[in-house]
mmCIF file of C-alpha atoms in Angstrom:
data_model
loop_
_atom_site.group_PDB
_atom_site.id
_atom_site.type_symbol
_atom_site.label_atom_id
_atom_site.label_comp_id
_atom_site.label_asym_id
_atom_site.label_seq_id
_atom_site.Cartn_x
_atom_site.Cartn_y
_atom_site.Cartn_z
ATOM 1 C CA UNK M 1 20.525 5.062 9.249
ATOM 2 C CA UNK M 2 16.821 5.888 9.369
ATOM 3 C CA UNK M 3 15.279 7.914 12.158
ATOM 4 C CA UNK M 4 11.841 6.784 13.266
ATOM 5 C CA UNK M 5 9.146 9.261 12.243
ATOM 6 C CA UNK M 6 5.638 9.663 13.588
ATOM 7 C CA UNK M 7 3.281 8.630 10.776
ATOM 8 C CA UNK M 8 -0.306 7.351 10.686
ATOM 9 C CA UNK M 9 -0.607 3.582 10.984
ATOM 10 C CA UNK M 10 -3.388 1.433 9.571
ATOM 11 C CA UNK M 11 -4.185 -1.352 12.037
ATOM 12 C CA UNK M 12 -7.258 -2.927 10.468
ATOM 13 C CA UNK M 13 -8.855 -3.299 7.042
ATOM 14 C CA UNK M 14 -12.244 -4.700 6.054
ATOM 15 C CA UNK M 15 -13.335 -5.055 2.428
ATOM 16 C CA UNK M 16 -16.686 -6.304 1.154
ATOM 17 C CA UNK M 17 -17.959 -6.929 -2.382
ATOM 18 C CA UNK M 18 -14.780 -5.812 -4.131
ATOM 19 C CA UNK M 19 -14.344 -8.430 -6.881
ATOM 20 C CA UNK M 20 -13.153 -11.686 -5.246
ATOM 21 C CA UNK M 21 -13.063 -9.984 -1.848
ATOM 22 C CA UNK M 22 -16.600 -10.825 -0.786
ATOM 23 C CA UNK M 23 -15.691 -10.325 2.875
ATOM 24 C CA UNK M 24 -12.139 -10.084 4.117
ATOM 25 C CA UNK M 25 -10.623 -8.636 7.271
ATOM 26 C CA UNK M 26 -6.986 -7.942 8.115
ATOM 27 C CA UNK M 27 -6.463 -7.381 11.838
ATOM 28 C CA UNK M 28 -3.289 -6.243 13.582
ATOM 29 C CA UNK M 29 -1.722 -4.863 10.397
ATOM 30 C CA UNK M 30 2.015 -4.322 10.908
ATOM 31 C CA UNK M 31 4.219 -1.454 9.628
ATOM 32 C CA UNK M 32 5.513 -3.904 6.998
ATOM 33 C CA UNK M 33 2.826 -6.263 5.682
ATOM 34 C CA UNK M 34 3.536 -8.914 3.038
ATOM 35 C CA UNK M 35 0.834 -10.615 0.967
ATOM 36 C CA UNK M 36 1.604 -14.164 -0.124
ATOM 37 C CA UNK M 37 -0.440 -16.578 -2.201
ATOM 38 C CA UNK M 38 -0.715 -18.399 -5.528
ATOM 39 C CA UNK M 39 -1.719 -16.721 -8.764
ATOM 40 C CA UNK M 40 -5.367 -15.721 -8.655
ATOM 41 C CA UNK M 41 -5.553 -15.800 -4.860
ATOM 42 C CA UNK M 42 -6.522 -12.125 -4.600
ATOM 43 C CA UNK M 43 -3.198 -10.409 -3.848
ATOM 44 C CA UNK M 44 -3.486 -7.962 -6.736
ATOM 45 C CA UNK M 45 -7.150 -7.335 -5.907
ATOM 46 C CA UNK M 46 -6.349 -6.475 -2.309
ATOM 47 C CA UNK M 47 -3.466 -4.354 -3.575
ATOM 48 C CA UNK M 48 -5.923 -2.527 -5.836
ATOM 49 C CA UNK M 49 -8.198 -1.683 -2.910
ATOM 50 C CA UNK M 50 -5.556 0.771 -1.731
ATOM 51 C CA UNK M 51 -5.003 2.035 -5.265
ATOM 52 C CA UNK M 52 -8.752 2.509 -5.744
ATOM 53 C CA UNK M 53 -9.111 4.481 -2.511
ATOM 54 C CA UNK M 54 -6.057 6.559 -3.387
ATOM 55 C CA UNK M 55 -7.473 7.346 -6.845
ATOM 56 C CA UNK M 56 -10.843 8.283 -5.345
ATOM 57 C CA UNK M 57 -9.115 10.950 -3.275
ATOM 58 C CA UNK M 58 -6.664 12.113 -5.927
ATOM 59 C CA UNK M 59 -8.878 12.198 -9.022
ATOM 60 C CA UNK M 60 -12.443 11.595 -7.787
ATOM 61 C CA UNK M 61 -14.759 8.635 -7.256
ATOM 62 C CA UNK M 62 -16.265 8.525 -10.743
ATOM 63 C CA UNK M 63 -12.974 8.148 -12.703
ATOM 64 C CA UNK M 64 -11.706 5.497 -10.263
ATOM 65 C CA UNK M 65 -15.029 3.611 -10.458
ATOM 66 C CA UNK M 66 -15.326 3.823 -14.239
ATOM 67 C CA UNK M 67 -11.701 2.756 -14.761
ATOM 68 C CA UNK M 68 -12.520 -0.561 -13.115
ATOM 69 C CA UNK M 69 -15.586 -1.322 -15.209
ATOM 70 C CA UNK M 70 -18.114 0.268 -12.824
ATOM 71 C CA UNK M 71 -20.299 -1.804 -10.536
ATOM 72 C CA UNK M 72 -20.782 -4.566 -13.107
ATOM 73 C CA UNK M 73 -17.094 -5.515 -13.020
ATOM 74 C CA UNK M 74 -16.074 -4.179 -9.625
ATOM 75 C CA UNK M 75 -18.730 -5.754 -7.419
ATOM 76 C CA UNK M 76 -18.406 -9.344 -6.261
ATOM 77 C CA UNK M 77 -20.173 -11.716 -8.627
ATOM 78 C CA UNK M 78 -23.635 -12.608 -7.395
ATOM 79 C CA UNK M 79 -23.699 -9.771 -4.889
ATOM 80 C CA UNK M 80 -26.115 -6.849 -4.951
ATOM 81 C CA UNK M 81 -24.658 -5.003 -1.965
ATOM 82 C CA UNK M 82 -22.367 -1.964 -2.053
ATOM 83 C CA UNK M 83 -18.589 -2.028 -2.109
ATOM 84 C CA UNK M 84 -17.404 -1.423 1.453
ATOM 85 C CA UNK M 85 -13.943 -0.338 2.591
ATOM 86 C CA UNK M 86 -13.310 0.201 6.289
ATOM 87 C CA UNK M 87 -10.025 1.278 7.875
ATOM 88 C CA UNK M 88 -8.980 1.604 11.490
ATOM 89 C CA UNK M 89 -5.905 3.748 12.010
ATOM 90 C CA UNK M 90 -4.076 5.956 14.496
ATOM 91 C CA UNK M 91 -2.705 9.353 13.549
ATOM 92 C CA UNK M 92 0.132 8.863 16.057
ATOM 93 C CA UNK M 93 1.065 6.222 18.658
ATOM 94 C CA UNK M 94 -1.245 6.162 21.690
ATOM 95 C CA UNK M 95 -3.807 8.438 20.044
ATOM 96 C CA UNK M 96 -7.433 7.266 19.710
ATOM 97 C CA UNK M 97 -8.211 4.616 17.132
ATOM 98 C CA UNK M 98 -10.179 6.210 14.285
ATOM 99 C CA UNK M 99 -12.501 4.174 12.053
ATOM 100 C CA UNK M 100 -13.203 5.296 8.495
ATOM 101 C CA UNK M 101 -16.097 3.593 6.694
ATOM 102 C CA UNK M 102 -16.818 4.112 2.995
ATOM 103 C CA UNK M 103 -19.702 2.368 1.219
ATOM 104 C CA UNK M 104 -20.097 2.871 -2.552
ATOM 105 C CA UNK M 105 -22.940 1.705 -4.767
ATOM 106 C CA UNK M 106 -24.139 2.132 -8.340
ATOM 107 C CA UNK M 107 -26.784 4.804 -8.847
ATOM 108 C CA UNK M 108 -28.846 5.572 -11.961
ATOM 109 C CA UNK M 109 -26.234 8.111 -13.107
ATOM 110 C CA UNK M 110 -23.076 6.478 -11.803
ATOM 111 C CA UNK M 111 -21.387 5.713 -8.484
ATOM 112 C CA UNK M 112 -22.775 7.169 -5.259
ATOM 113 C CA UNK M 113 -21.445 7.257 -1.723
ATOM 114 C CA UNK M 114 -24.146 5.212 -0.017
ATOM 115 C CA UNK M 115 -22.647 5.721 3.427
ATOM 116 C CA UNK M 116 -19.517 7.328 4.846
ATOM 117 C CA UNK M 117 -18.512 7.951 8.428
ATOM 118 C CA UNK M 118 -15.618 8.683 10.752
ATOM 119 C CA UNK M 119 -15.754 7.502 14.364
ATOM 120 C CA UNK M 120 -13.511 7.577 17.393
ATOM 121 C CA UNK M 121 -13.564 7.303 21.179
ATOM 122 C CA UNK M 122 -11.652 10.078 22.919
ATOM 123 C CA UNK M 123 -11.666 8.645 26.431
ATOM 124 C CA UNK M 124 -11.068 5.179 27.841
ATOM 125 C CA UNK M 125 -14.754 4.532 28.499
ATOM 126 C CA UNK M 126 -17.883 4.554 26.399
ATOM 127 C CA UNK M 127 -18.513 3.669 22.791
ATOM 128 C CA UNK M 128 -16.970 5.301 19.721
ATOM 129 C CA UNK M 129 -19.140 8.033 18.229
ATOM 130 C CA UNK M 130 -19.346 9.282 14.661
ATOM 131 C CA UNK M 131 -18.073 12.820 14.253
ATOM 132 C CA UNK M 132 -18.715 12.674 10.483
ATOM 133 C CA UNK M 133 -21.688 10.885 8.969
ATOM 134 C CA UNK M 134 -23.012 11.065 5.381
ATOM 135 C CA UNK M 135 -25.402 9.245 3.057
ATOM 136 C CA UNK M 136 -25.884 10.131 -0.604
ATOM 137 C CA UNK M 137 -24.300 13.564 -0.220
ATOM 138 C CA UNK M 138 -26.268 14.575 2.887
ATOM 139 C CA UNK M 139 -24.914 14.517 6.416
ATOM 140 C CA UNK M 140 -23.191 16.343 9.231
ATOM 141 C CA UNK M 141 -19.796 16.849 10.836
ATOM 142 C CA UNK M 142 -18.423 18.004 14.182
ATOM 143 C CA UNK M 143 -15.548 20.422 13.696
ATOM 144 C CA UNK M 144 -12.527 21.204 15.876
ATOM 145 C CA UNK M 145 -9.228 19.608 16.867
ATOM 146 C CA UNK M 146 -10.863 17.197 19.311
ATOM 147 C CA UNK M 147 -14.476 16.632 18.213
ATOM 148 C CA UNK M 148 -16.597 15.433 21.110
ATOM 149 C CA UNK M 149 -20.041 13.858 21.216
ATOM 150 C CA UNK M 150 -21.360 16.879 23.114
ATOM 151 C CA UNK M 151 -20.041 19.383 20.545
ATOM 152 C CA UNK M 152 -22.232 21.118 17.991
ATOM 153 C CA UNK M 153 -22.944 19.034 14.889
ATOM 154 C CA UNK M 154 -23.288 21.000 11.669
ATOM 155 C CA UNK M 155 -25.257 19.889 8.603
ATOM 156 C CA UNK M 156 -23.099 20.441 5.499
ATOM 157 C CA UNK M 157 -24.663 19.076 2.285
ATOM 158 C CA UNK M 158 -22.310 18.131 -0.535
ATOM 159 C CA UNK M 159 -22.795 19.194 -4.159
ATOM 160 C CA UNK M 160 -23.503 15.657 -5.291
ATOM 161 C CA UNK M 161 -23.919 12.067 -4.044
ATOM 162 C CA UNK M 162 -20.739 10.969 -5.845
ATOM 163 C CA UNK M 163 -18.529 13.224 -3.717
ATOM 164 C CA UNK M 164 -16.545 11.784 -0.820
ATOM 165 C CA UNK M 165 -17.177 13.853 2.299
ATOM 166 C CA UNK M 166 -13.698 13.377 3.786
ATOM 167 C CA UNK M 167 -12.115 14.471 0.529
ATOM 168 C CA UNK M 168 -14.369 17.531 0.276
ATOM 169 C CA UNK M 169 -14.527 18.686 3.893
ATOM 170 C CA UNK M 170 -10.871 17.803 4.494
ATOM 171 C CA UNK M 171 -9.913 20.891 2.503
ATOM 172 C CA UNK M 172 -11.499 23.147 5.144
ATOM 173 C CA UNK M 173 -9.312 24.253 8.056
ATOM 174 C CA UNK M 174 -12.078 23.923 10.658
ATOM 175 C CA UNK M 175 -12.096 20.121 10.238
ATOM 176 C CA UNK M 176 -8.502 19.134 11.194
ATOM 177 C CA UNK M 177 -9.271 15.469 11.955
ATOM 178 C CA UNK M 178 -11.014 15.078 8.616
ATOM 179 C CA UNK M 179 -8.182 16.947 6.907
ATOM 180 C CA UNK M 180 -5.595 14.644 8.487
ATOM 181 C CA UNK M 181 -7.269 11.582 6.944
ATOM 182 C CA UNK M 182 -7.612 13.298 3.576
ATOM 183 C CA UNK M 183 -3.917 14.234 3.590
ATOM 184 C CA UNK M 184 -2.982 10.693 4.635
ATOM 185 C CA UNK M 185 -4.852 8.910 1.849
ATOM 186 C CA UNK M 186 -3.936 11.495 -0.802
ATOM 187 C CA UNK M 187 -0.262 10.911 0.056
ATOM 188 C CA UNK M 188 -0.320 7.145 -0.568
ATOM 189 C CA UNK M 189 2.107 5.777 -3.161
ATOM 190 C CA UNK M 190 0.984 2.700 -5.077
ATOM 191 C CA UNK M 191 3.698 1.333 -7.362
ATOM 192 C CA UNK M 192 2.949 -0.216 -10.734
ATOM 193 C CA UNK M 193 6.576 0.117 -11.740
ATOM 194 C CA UNK M 194 7.463 -0.634 -15.354
ATOM 195 C CA UNK M 195 11.143 -0.991 -16.227
ATOM 196 C CA UNK M 196 10.448 0.244 -19.751
ATOM 197 C CA UNK M 197 8.899 3.396 -18.303
ATOM 198 C CA UNK M 198 12.032 4.153 -16.283
ATOM 199 C CA UNK M 199 13.905 4.426 -19.590
ATOM 200 C CA UNK M 200 11.805 7.403 -20.657
ATOM 201 C CA UNK M 201 13.413 10.727 -21.528
ATOM 202 C CA UNK M 202 11.020 13.203 -19.884
ATOM 203 C CA UNK M 203 11.215 16.971 -20.028
ATOM 204 C CA UNK M 204 13.883 18.325 -17.698
ATOM 205 C CA UNK M 205 12.766 19.570 -14.311
ATOM 206 C CA UNK M 206 13.122 18.223 -10.758
ATOM 207 C CA UNK M 207 10.252 16.183 -9.316
ATOM 208 C CA UNK M 208 10.090 15.113 -5.685
ATOM 209 C CA UNK M 209 8.322 11.770 -5.977
ATOM 210 C CA UNK M 210 8.446 8.811 -8.326
ATOM 211 C CA UNK M 211 5.311 8.250 -10.402
ATOM 212 C CA UNK M 212 3.375 4.983 -10.234
ATOM 213 C CA UNK M 213 5.053 3.692 -13.405
ATOM 214 C CA UNK M 214 8.485 5.210 -12.761
ATOM 215 C CA UNK M 215 8.490 7.236 -15.989
ATOM 216 C CA UNK M 216 9.862 10.295 -14.157
ATOM 217 C CA UNK M 217 12.867 8.516 -12.602
ATOM 218 C CA UNK M 218 15.352 10.954 -14.262
ATOM 219 C CA UNK M 219 13.410 13.888 -12.787
ATOM 220 C CA UNK M 220 13.587 12.390 -9.292
ATOM 221 C CA UNK M 221 17.334 11.832 -9.651
ATOM 222 C CA UNK M 222 17.667 15.462 -10.748
ATOM 223 C CA UNK M 223 15.650 16.597 -7.706
ATOM 224 C CA UNK M 224 17.807 14.593 -5.291
ATOM 225 C CA UNK M 225 21.002 15.832 -6.943
ATOM 226 C CA UNK M 226 19.945 19.467 -6.559
ATOM 227 C CA UNK M 227 18.206 19.344 -3.172
ATOM 228 C CA UNK M 228 19.381 16.249 -1.267
ATOM 229 C CA UNK M 229 22.841 15.288 -2.571
ATOM 230 C CA UNK M 230 23.696 13.296 0.561
ATOM 231 C CA UNK M 231 20.564 11.205 0.145
ATOM 232 C CA UNK M 232 21.428 10.571 -3.489
ATOM 233 C CA UNK M 233 24.967 9.570 -2.471
ATOM 234 C CA UNK M 234 23.469 7.067 -0.027
ATOM 235 C CA UNK M 235 21.218 5.610 -2.726
ATOM 236 C CA UNK M 236 24.171 5.309 -5.122
ATOM 237 C CA UNK M 237 26.295 3.654 -2.437
ATOM 238 C CA UNK M 238 23.609 1.020 -1.844
ATOM 239 C CA UNK M 239 23.198 0.495 -5.574
ATOM 240 C CA UNK M 240 26.948 0.037 -6.088
ATOM 241 C CA UNK M 241 26.974 -2.599 -3.352
ATOM 242 C CA UNK M 242 24.377 -4.612 -5.287
ATOM 243 C CA UNK M 243 25.304 -4.014 -8.923
ATOM 244 C CA UNK M 244 28.842 -5.171 -9.812
ATOM 245 C CA UNK M 245 31.105 -2.569 -11.510
ATOM 246 C CA UNK M 246 28.529 0.213 -11.294
ATOM 247 C CA UNK M 247 30.123 3.633 -10.700
ATOM 248 C CA UNK M 248 27.276 6.141 -10.915
ATOM 249 C CA UNK M 249 23.975 7.068 -12.504
ATOM 250 C CA UNK M 250 23.363 10.628 -13.596
ATOM 251 C CA UNK M 251 20.477 12.650 -15.042
ATOM 252 C CA UNK M 252 21.691 15.217 -17.563
ATOM 253 C CA UNK M 253 19.650 17.876 -19.438
ATOM 254 C CA UNK M 254 19.806 17.647 -23.227
ATOM 255 C CA UNK M 255 19.781 20.605 -25.661
ATOM 256 C CA UNK M 256 16.181 19.821 -26.654
ATOM 257 C CA UNK M 257 14.972 20.153 -23.056
ATOM 258 C CA UNK M 258 14.686 16.458 -22.261
ATOM 259 C CA UNK M 259 16.363 14.715 -19.354
ATOM 260 C CA UNK M 260 18.727 11.851 -20.099
ATOM 261 C CA UNK M 261 19.504 9.117 -17.572
ATOM 262 C CA UNK M 262 22.969 7.623 -18.054
ATOM 263 C CA UNK M 263 24.707 4.694 -16.368
ATOM 264 C CA UNK M 264 28.494 4.629 -15.880
ATOM 265 C CA UNK M 265 30.199 1.254 -15.380
ATOM 266 C CA UNK M 266 33.845 0.604 -14.558
ATOM 267 C CA UNK M 267 36.296 0.460 -16.232
ATOM 268 C CA UNK M 268 34.642 2.141 -19.232
ATOM 269 C CA UNK M 269 35.101 5.871 -19.759
ATOM 270 C CA UNK M 270 31.753 6.628 -21.396
ATOM 271 C CA UNK M 271 28.367 6.026 -19.748
ATOM 272 C CA UNK M 272 25.570 4.198 -21.546
ATOM 273 C CA UNK M 273 22.021 5.428 -22.045
ATOM 274 C CA UNK M 274 19.431 4.091 -19.633
ATOM 275 C CA UNK M 275 17.622 2.306 -22.470
ATOM 276 C CA UNK M 276 20.657 0.018 -22.742
ATOM 277 C CA UNK M 277 21.080 -0.458 -18.986
ATOM 278 C CA UNK M 278 20.142 -3.573 -17.021
ATOM 279 C CA UNK M 279 16.483 -4.011 -16.101
ATOM 280 C CA UNK M 280 17.481 -4.972 -12.576
ATOM 281 C CA UNK M 281 19.714 -1.926 -12.138
ATOM 282 C CA UNK M 282 16.935 0.478 -13.069
ATOM 283 C CA UNK M 283 14.332 -1.310 -10.973
ATOM 284 C CA UNK M 284 16.558 -1.400 -7.899
ATOM 285 C CA UNK M 285 17.324 2.299 -8.397
ATOM 286 C CA UNK M 286 13.613 3.088 -8.601
ATOM 287 C CA UNK M 287 12.841 1.180 -5.383
ATOM 288 C CA UNK M 288 15.707 2.837 -3.526
ATOM 289 C CA UNK M 289 14.496 6.313 -4.524
ATOM 290 C CA UNK M 290 11.068 5.488 -3.046
ATOM 291 C CA UNK M 291 12.340 3.814 0.132
ATOM 292 C CA UNK M 292 14.959 6.525 0.751
ATOM 293 C CA UNK M 293 12.759 9.463 -0.154
ATOM 294 C CA UNK M 294 13.701 12.416 2.122
ATOM 295 C CA UNK M 295 9.961 12.870 2.769
ATOM 296 C CA UNK M 296 8.511 9.402 1.998
ATOM 297 C CA UNK M 297 4.835 8.762 1.279
ATOM 298 C CA UNK M 298 2.931 7.840 4.425
ATOM 299 C CA UNK M 299 1.834 4.546 2.868
ATOM 300 C CA UNK M 300 3.647 2.591 0.132
ATOM 301 C CA UNK M 301 2.362 -0.345 -1.944
ATOM 302 C CA UNK M 302 4.875 -2.427 -3.919
ATOM 303 C CA UNK M 303 3.772 -5.313 -6.126
ATOM 304 C CA UNK M 304 6.124 -8.263 -6.726
ATOM 305 C CA UNK M 305 9.485 -6.498 -6.258
ATOM 306 C CA UNK M 306 11.333 -9.683 -7.228
ATOM 307 C CA UNK M 307 10.700 -9.202 -10.956
ATOM 308 C CA UNK M 308 13.999 -8.505 -12.821
ATOM 309 C CA UNK M 309 16.047 -8.715 -9.608
ATOM 310 C CA UNK M 310 18.637 -11.357 -8.724
ATOM 311 C CA UNK M 311 17.358 -13.611 -5.888
ATOM 312 C CA UNK M 312 20.393 -12.726 -3.736
ATOM 313 C CA UNK M 313 19.305 -9.083 -3.733
ATOM 314 C CA UNK M 314 15.832 -9.756 -2.351
ATOM 315 C CA UNK M 315 16.761 -10.243 1.329
ATOM 316 C CA UNK M 316 18.580 -6.901 1.115
ATOM 317 C CA UNK M 317 15.514 -5.274 -0.414
ATOM 318 C CA UNK M 318 13.309 -6.766 2.299
ATOM 319 C CA UNK M 319 15.568 -5.196 4.932
ATOM 320 C CA UNK M 320 15.347 -1.869 3.091
ATOM 321 C CA UNK M 321 11.564 -2.165 3.330
ATOM 322 C CA UNK M 322 11.733 -2.901 7.057
ATOM 323 C CA UNK M 323 13.985 0.088 7.710
ATOM 324 C CA UNK M 324 11.710 2.299 5.632
ATOM 325 C CA UNK M 325 8.769 1.117 7.754
ATOM 326 C CA UNK M 326 10.149 3.295 10.564
ATOM 327 C CA UNK M 327 9.154 6.310 8.461
ATOM 328 C CA UNK M 328 6.168 4.972 6.532
ATOM 329 C CA UNK M 329 3.908 1.893 6.249
ATOM 330 C CA UNK M 330 4.455 -0.677 3.521
ATOM 331 C CA UNK M 331 2.319 -3.313 1.811
ATOM 332 C CA UNK M 332 4.229 -5.725 -0.443
ATOM 333 C CA UNK M 333 2.990 -8.617 -2.582
ATOM 334 C CA UNK M 334 5.491 -11.323 -3.470
ATOM 335 C CA UNK M 335 6.060 -14.818 -4.856
ATOM 336 C CA UNK M 336 9.684 -14.908 -3.719
ATOM 337 C CA UNK M 337 10.888 -17.232 -0.926
ATOM 338 C CA UNK M 338 14.073 -15.147 -0.812
ATOM 339 C CA UNK M 339 12.143 -11.992 0.056
ATOM 340 C CA UNK M 340 10.015 -13.983 2.496
ATOM 341 C CA UNK M 341 13.101 -15.255 4.336
ATOM 342 C CA UNK M 342 13.662 -11.766 5.735
ATOM 343 C CA UNK M 343 10.067 -11.393 6.937
ATOM 344 C CA UNK M 344 8.483 -12.179 10.280
ATOM 345 C CA UNK M 345 5.531 -14.545 10.587
ATOM 346 C CA UNK M 346 3.229 -11.844 11.993
ATOM 347 C CA UNK M 347 3.986 -9.658 8.949
ATOM 348 C CA UNK M 348 2.909 -12.247 6.358
ATOM 349 C CA UNK M 349 -0.722 -12.662 5.271
ATOM 350 C CA UNK M 350 -1.560 -15.854 3.402
ATOM 351 C CA UNK M 351 -4.252 -15.389 0.753
ATOM 352 C CA UNK M 352 -6.191 -18.217 -0.885
ATOM 353 C CA UNK M 353 -9.558 -18.842 -2.546
ATOM 354 C CA UNK M 354 -12.159 -20.889 -0.709
ATOM 355 C CA UNK M 355 -14.587 -23.424 -2.240
ATOM 356 C CA UNK M 356 -16.934 -20.608 -3.296
ATOM 357 C CA UNK M 357 -14.100 -18.822 -5.111
ATOM 358 C CA UNK M 358 -13.736 -15.941 -2.650
ATOM 359 C CA UNK M 359 -10.495 -14.728 -1.116
ATOM 360 C CA UNK M 360 -9.646 -15.556 2.484
ATOM 361 C CA UNK M 361 -6.638 -14.334 4.462
ATOM 362 C CA UNK M 362 -4.751 -15.592 7.498
ATOM 363 C CA UNK M 363 -1.557 -14.553 9.235
ATOM 364 C CA UNK M 364 1.387 -16.932 8.860
ATOM 365 C CA UNK M 365 1.988 -16.933 12.625
ATOM 366 C CA UNK M 366 -1.518 -18.400 13.128
ATOM 367 C CA UNK M 367 -0.810 -21.498 11.029
ATOM 368 C CA UNK M 368 -0.303 -24.602 13.135
ATOM 369 C CA UNK M 369 3.373 -25.500 13.502
ATOM 370 C CA UNK M 370 4.855 -22.391 11.896
ATOM 371 C CA UNK M 371 5.899 -20.669 15.168
ATOM 372 C CA UNK M 372 7.543 -23.924 16.320
ATOM 373 C CA UNK M 373 9.426 -24.345 13.020
ATOM 374 C CA UNK M 374 10.682 -20.759 13.220
ATOM 375 C CA UNK M 375 11.746 -21.189 16.844
ATOM 376 C CA UNK M 376 13.787 -24.207 15.731
ATOM 377 C CA UNK M 377 15.645 -22.071 13.166
ATOM 378 C CA UNK M 378 13.592 -22.508 9.993
ATOM 379 C CA UNK M 379 12.908 -19.581 7.665
ATOM 380 C CA UNK M 380 9.550 -18.565 6.238
ATOM 381 C CA UNK M 381 10.638 -18.848 2.609
ATOM 382 C CA UNK M 382 11.809 -22.434 3.005
ATOM 383 C CA UNK M 383 8.700 -23.408 4.945
ATOM 384 C CA UNK M 384 6.549 -21.974 2.183
ATOM 385 C CA UNK M 385 8.432 -23.822 -0.565
ATOM 386 C CA UNK M 386 8.127 -27.048 1.427
ATOM 387 C CA UNK M 387 4.351 -26.661 1.445
ATOM 388 C CA UNK M 388 4.046 -25.973 5.169
ATOM 389 C CA UNK M 389 1.590 -23.127 4.555
ATOM 390 C CA UNK M 390 -0.732 -25.459 2.663
ATOM 391 C CA UNK M 391 -3.257 -22.867 1.562
ATOM 392 C CA UNK M 392 -0.683 -20.832 -0.391
ATOM 393 C CA UNK M 393 0.533 -23.793 -2.449
ATOM 394 C CA UNK M 394 -0.848 -23.557 -6.025
ATOM 395 C CA UNK M 395 -0.641 -27.351 -6.384
ATOM 396 C CA UNK M 396 -2.917 -27.939 -3.403
ATOM 397 C CA UNK M 397 -6.655 -27.520 -3.115
ATOM 398 C CA UNK M 398 -6.914 -23.816 -2.364
ATOM 399 C CA UNK M 399 -10.167 -24.302 -0.518
ATOM 400 C CA UNK M 400 -8.616 -26.641 2.050
ATOM 401 C CA UNK M 401 -6.106 -24.723 4.153
ATOM 402 C CA UNK M 402 -3.969 -26.378 6.740
ATOM 403 C CA UNK M 403 -5.122 -26.072 10.326
ATOM 404 C CA UNK M 404 -4.666 -22.851 12.228
ATOM 405 C CA UNK M 405 -3.679 -22.431 15.846
ATOM 406 C CA UNK M 406 -6.170 -22.423 18.711
ATOM 407 C CA UNK M 407 -8.232 -19.238 18.776
ATOM 408 C CA UNK M 408 -8.138 -18.635 15.033
ATOM 409 C CA UNK M 409 -9.284 -22.154 14.232
ATOM 410 C CA UNK M 410 -12.150 -21.797 16.698
ATOM 411 C CA UNK M 411 -13.257 -18.521 15.122
ATOM 412 C CA UNK M 412 -13.171 -20.057 11.662
ATOM 413 C CA UNK M 413 -15.346 -22.918 12.894
ATOM 414 C CA UNK M 414 -17.950 -20.540 14.281
ATOM 415 C CA UNK M 415 -18.119 -18.601 11.010
ATOM 416 C CA UNK M 416 -18.304 -21.766 8.952
ATOM 417 C CA UNK M 417 -15.332 -20.698 6.781
#
């Protein structure tokens, strides 16, 4: 049983000029958020926004920018403006809502941070104020645990315009609010799990967290075995419930210093090497090690978990994700109605491309008729497969979504979407 943990929660995301995301907003983001839509609707692009931001903090802006083809490939086609990512989050429940704005453009020598700021409102009245504000490497910050508008603002130039101020200043103890955001984003886990990678035989040595590709799965099993045996027993119990005849999985050091992952099935006496094990077994094991991490990442992205897994296992995995959301925040992309059946309408974001080819997003609970169908006992997965979402059906015109309920429809009319 999971114990709820106080973790930062993202409540809002705005993205502009990031490939097909010309302008998209997600409001009221839930602890578990599921992205649904046809191929090419923008799910992977939105998923990559989090990966991009994570890479900017972990390895620097320039490598993350260059890896995606620089401004020529990363910016929305036909747009000259900067790439904008804006988050609203709370460090803990009932604490002030903090807004983080990051604007990146192409300079003559590479990417530059055109604008970056952090803002919050400490009291119940007044407007939010920026306690960190930078443009092209120049700006100021208010230090302290509770930066206030009346506090002293200090000019702290950065060494270059391609440096992210939060990432740089967050390493200094006198800026705890900035440091908290830096630690939060640096801790994100974005999964690009490859089953083939989980069959690797890495050098022996415990590692606390699964890599993006899963190539250190044996090391994580070794770490859990040595430091958290009860947690590993729990993971193995769940795995045995979902994989018939499975007895155990073990990571054993080899004479040459590598770590060997072996799978033991009943009634056979000898285990088999992981390279001969089931794809689904290894993938489920990898997901369970992430979701049952003793100290889980504060934000987890999982792309299309249904690949290689039996459909009957997906509702169970969805429940694992919901339980894990007590200790972290999850973003999942899926094409599976079986996974969707365990989701709530307010957790599901429907993505589609409009007539101009740009991604739009709406919450499933805002689609006309969906709340009534669910109240009558229908499930989201079946409604989706029956075409009740309209906009997420690949055989329909993606630029002609079905009607939305009241307020949302009115807002869309005003914007001319």
